[in-house]
XYZ file of C-alpha atoms in Angstrom:
254
model
C 144.015 121.203 -7.311
C 143.308 122.018 -3.688
C 143.808 125.582 -2.508
C 146.027 125.931 0.583
C 144.760 128.650 2.890
C 147.271 131.370 3.772
C 147.100 133.498 6.902
C 146.304 136.680 4.960
C 143.477 134.976 3.040
C 141.120 135.530 6.005
C 140.321 139.225 6.419
C 138.208 140.654 9.248
C 135.974 143.177 7.453
C 133.493 144.006 10.214
C 132.086 142.840 13.520
C 132.536 139.045 13.399
C 132.446 139.062 9.585
C 135.327 137.593 7.593
C 136.003 137.651 3.863
C 138.079 134.693 2.726
C 140.074 134.531 -0.512
C 139.994 131.177 -2.277
C 141.091 130.308 -5.816
C 140.427 133.729 -7.362
C 137.055 133.827 -5.615
C 135.738 134.758 -2.165
C 133.344 133.495 0.457
C 132.137 135.229 3.616
C 131.782 133.912 7.159
C 129.239 135.735 9.335
C 129.926 134.648 12.891
C 127.539 134.743 15.834
C 129.031 133.078 18.901
C 129.786 129.469 18.016
C 127.601 129.451 14.894
C 127.765 131.147 11.512
C 126.150 131.848 8.186
C 128.359 131.057 5.203
C 127.881 133.054 2.005
C 129.177 131.059 -0.975
C 131.769 128.286 -0.785
C 134.372 128.826 -3.524
C 135.451 126.286 -6.133
C 135.336 122.526 -5.512
C 139.103 122.732 -5.068
C 138.676 125.233 -2.236
C 137.021 122.726 0.092
C 140.023 122.177 2.379
C 140.687 125.920 2.476
C 137.047 126.517 3.365
C 137.273 124.176 6.325
C 140.571 125.765 7.351
C 138.991 129.230 7.217
C 136.248 128.147 9.605
C 138.881 126.792 11.967
C 140.863 130.035 11.679
C 137.940 132.009 13.128
C 137.209 129.497 15.874
C 134.460 127.522 14.160
C 133.925 124.062 12.686
C 131.796 122.738 9.802
C 129.081 121.962 12.354
C 128.966 125.681 13.166
C 127.439 126.416 9.755
C 123.733 127.092 10.289
C 123.090 127.732 6.594
C 124.844 128.368 3.301
C 123.588 131.405 1.400
C 124.321 131.376 -2.315
C 124.795 134.551 -4.331
C 124.584 132.468 -7.513
C 125.214 128.912 -8.631
C 128.408 129.147 -10.645
C 130.991 126.502 -9.780
C 133.328 129.015 -8.162
C 130.613 129.897 -5.642
C 128.905 126.565 -4.871
C 131.897 124.218 -5.030
C 131.377 122.855 -1.502
C 127.714 123.693 -0.957
C 126.409 120.158 -1.454
C 129.193 118.652 0.655
C 128.292 120.951 3.538
C 124.591 120.228 3.116
C 125.207 116.502 3.409
C 127.896 116.553 6.085
C 126.466 119.271 8.325
C 122.765 119.228 7.504
C 123.084 122.903 6.601
C 120.377 124.141 4.223
C 121.599 125.781 1.016
C 119.470 128.858 0.371
C 119.148 131.086 -2.694
C 116.684 133.155 -4.712
C 113.973 130.964 -6.201
C 115.126 131.771 -9.752
C 118.551 130.318 -8.926
C 117.214 126.963 -7.661
C 117.055 125.203 -11.065
C 120.513 126.538 -11.877
C 121.890 125.068 -8.637
C 120.235 121.734 -9.435
C 121.909 121.885 -12.861
C 118.595 121.613 -14.648
C 120.274 124.254 -16.784
C 123.719 125.854 -16.627
C 124.242 129.588 -17.004
C 128.019 129.597 -17.018
C 130.656 130.919 -19.398
C 131.268 128.360 -22.145
C 134.553 127.041 -23.490
C 133.765 128.748 -26.795
C 133.258 132.109 -25.117
C 136.560 131.768 -23.264
C 138.429 130.786 -26.445
C 136.948 133.795 -28.246
C 138.524 136.018 -25.584
C 141.800 134.087 -25.337
C 143.700 137.017 -26.834
C 142.900 139.146 -23.808
C 145.624 139.367 -21.125
C 144.915 137.080 -18.197
C 142.187 134.976 -19.805
C 144.199 131.816 -20.520
C 145.981 131.759 -17.113
C 142.602 132.315 -15.409
C 140.963 129.532 -17.448
C 143.735 127.032 -16.662
C 143.546 127.898 -12.971
C 139.742 127.654 -12.993
C 139.832 124.210 -14.612
C 142.363 122.951 -12.070
C 140.179 124.280 -9.220
C 137.097 122.456 -10.509
C 135.497 125.075 -12.728
C 133.985 122.444 -15.038
C 133.224 119.832 -12.359
C 129.667 118.610 -11.899
C 128.694 119.930 -8.461
C 124.913 120.342 -8.340
C 123.118 121.155 -5.117
C 120.596 118.322 -4.969
C 118.206 119.916 -2.486
C 118.545 123.708 -2.779
C 115.959 125.785 -0.980
C 114.408 129.045 -2.090
C 114.866 131.924 0.329
C 111.820 132.075 2.629
C 111.571 135.849 2.188
C 113.463 138.853 0.883
C 113.487 140.310 4.393
C 115.967 139.763 7.232
C 116.611 136.045 7.575
C 116.591 134.261 10.924
C 120.261 133.353 10.609
C 123.517 134.563 12.174
C 124.004 138.159 11.064
C 120.332 138.537 10.046
C 121.275 138.934 6.364
C 118.789 140.656 4.047
C 118.703 139.255 0.486
C 118.636 141.658 -2.458
C 117.751 140.281 -5.885
C 120.396 141.485 -8.364
C 119.726 139.597 -11.608
C 121.871 139.811 -14.707
C 124.993 137.865 -13.874
C 122.500 135.006 -13.487
C 118.713 135.185 -13.280
C 118.600 134.537 -9.539
C 121.763 136.330 -8.467
C 121.409 137.905 -5.021
C 123.439 140.213 -2.839
C 123.155 140.112 0.969
C 123.052 143.117 3.284
C 124.084 142.955 6.917
C 122.416 146.133 8.272
C 123.693 145.804 11.832
C 127.255 145.392 10.612
C 127.320 147.894 7.776
C 128.353 145.324 5.189
C 127.047 144.535 1.706
C 128.002 141.187 0.156
C 127.713 141.633 -3.602
C 128.790 138.309 -5.100
C 129.410 138.938 -8.801
C 126.950 141.817 -9.134
C 129.932 144.039 -8.338
C 133.563 142.948 -7.969
C 136.813 144.759 -7.235
C 139.311 142.638 -9.187
C 139.561 139.588 -11.431
C 142.448 137.851 -13.205
C 140.846 138.712 -16.571
C 140.753 142.437 -15.768
C 143.571 144.964 -15.644
C 141.491 147.215 -13.400
C 141.310 147.358 -9.631
C 138.396 148.696 -7.643
C 134.634 148.458 -8.265
C 133.751 147.036 -11.687
C 131.624 144.517 -13.543
C 133.115 141.256 -14.649
C 133.840 140.896 -18.365
C 130.745 140.583 -20.558
C 131.335 136.868 -21.225
C 130.592 136.039 -17.595
C 127.090 137.566 -17.523
C 123.873 135.900 -18.620
C 122.485 139.378 -19.365
C 124.953 142.266 -19.033
C 122.298 144.959 -19.544
C 120.251 143.504 -16.722
C 123.378 143.290 -14.545
C 123.898 147.027 -15.026
C 120.257 147.731 -14.171
C 120.559 145.594 -11.016
C 123.080 148.054 -9.591
C 120.088 150.233 -8.703
C 119.107 147.647 -6.099
C 122.346 148.092 -4.156
C 123.496 151.664 -4.717
C 121.454 153.169 -1.861
C 122.062 150.347 0.615
C 123.292 151.620 3.981
C 126.742 150.034 4.208
C 130.340 151.097 4.667
C 132.046 147.937 3.433
C 131.432 145.919 0.266
C 132.479 142.266 0.203
C 132.646 141.234 -3.473
C 132.761 137.782 -5.007
C 136.162 138.564 -6.499
C 138.806 140.979 -5.254
C 139.458 142.672 -1.925
C 136.797 144.296 0.226
C 135.925 147.870 -0.713
C 135.624 150.379 2.088
C 133.199 153.074 1.022
C 129.549 153.683 0.247
C 127.771 151.477 -2.296
C 126.617 154.659 -4.068
C 130.258 155.608 -4.698
C 131.158 152.110 -5.859
C 128.186 151.862 -8.217
C 128.970 155.255 -9.748
C 132.482 154.071 -10.531
C 131.179 150.823 -12.027
C 128.813 152.706 -14.313
C 131.507 155.089 -15.453
C 133.812 152.215 -16.306
C 131.031 150.260 -18.012
C 130.463 153.146 -20.440
C 134.065 153.090 -21.690
């Protein structure tokens, strides 16, 4: 099932930064003139919508200088390999995420875990939608590259990686200091079809490789200097990371 991009799926969240809503997941375009850094790529079924989102902000696939990966779940790397091959754009991630992206191992929610939670509102509709979007497709990145440093990268937007393990071992957030934006991937989200909550929260336990570690990783982002959070799922949050993290912790204790 291919996602069809709607006009309101592309949201301008800061200076030349756009959050795009795919099939219950987001990616971010960081524009710099006629080039860009792309953070995540949605599900395999979001490929056409991804290309349409680039066009919507005046870019093309050839504008992509690099793809930054928050983590290598199918709903975040669905088009990463296609872009690498078609556009010669390197796919970069924390070194601990490289084997996951290669599919040497797979840290992803299992069918059994989903079935065990099938009684929860929203789980079955989400699972059906995820399957149709390519959630169980085999989409390895064949030549992923480890981030050269955990400092500002020489890419459009000068993103700064922040290791936030727990959701997966190599999960990373990306800070855009000059634009006041923090891209959190699934370290912190603001909505999900399997949750009745809105606003800052963790995904359900079944989605995390190590939930305790995911909670601890919030320390790495709570004091980041940003005014907008772009999550992997849900709308952008306008507020300080410290405020968002405090709310996540409060909710996680209940």
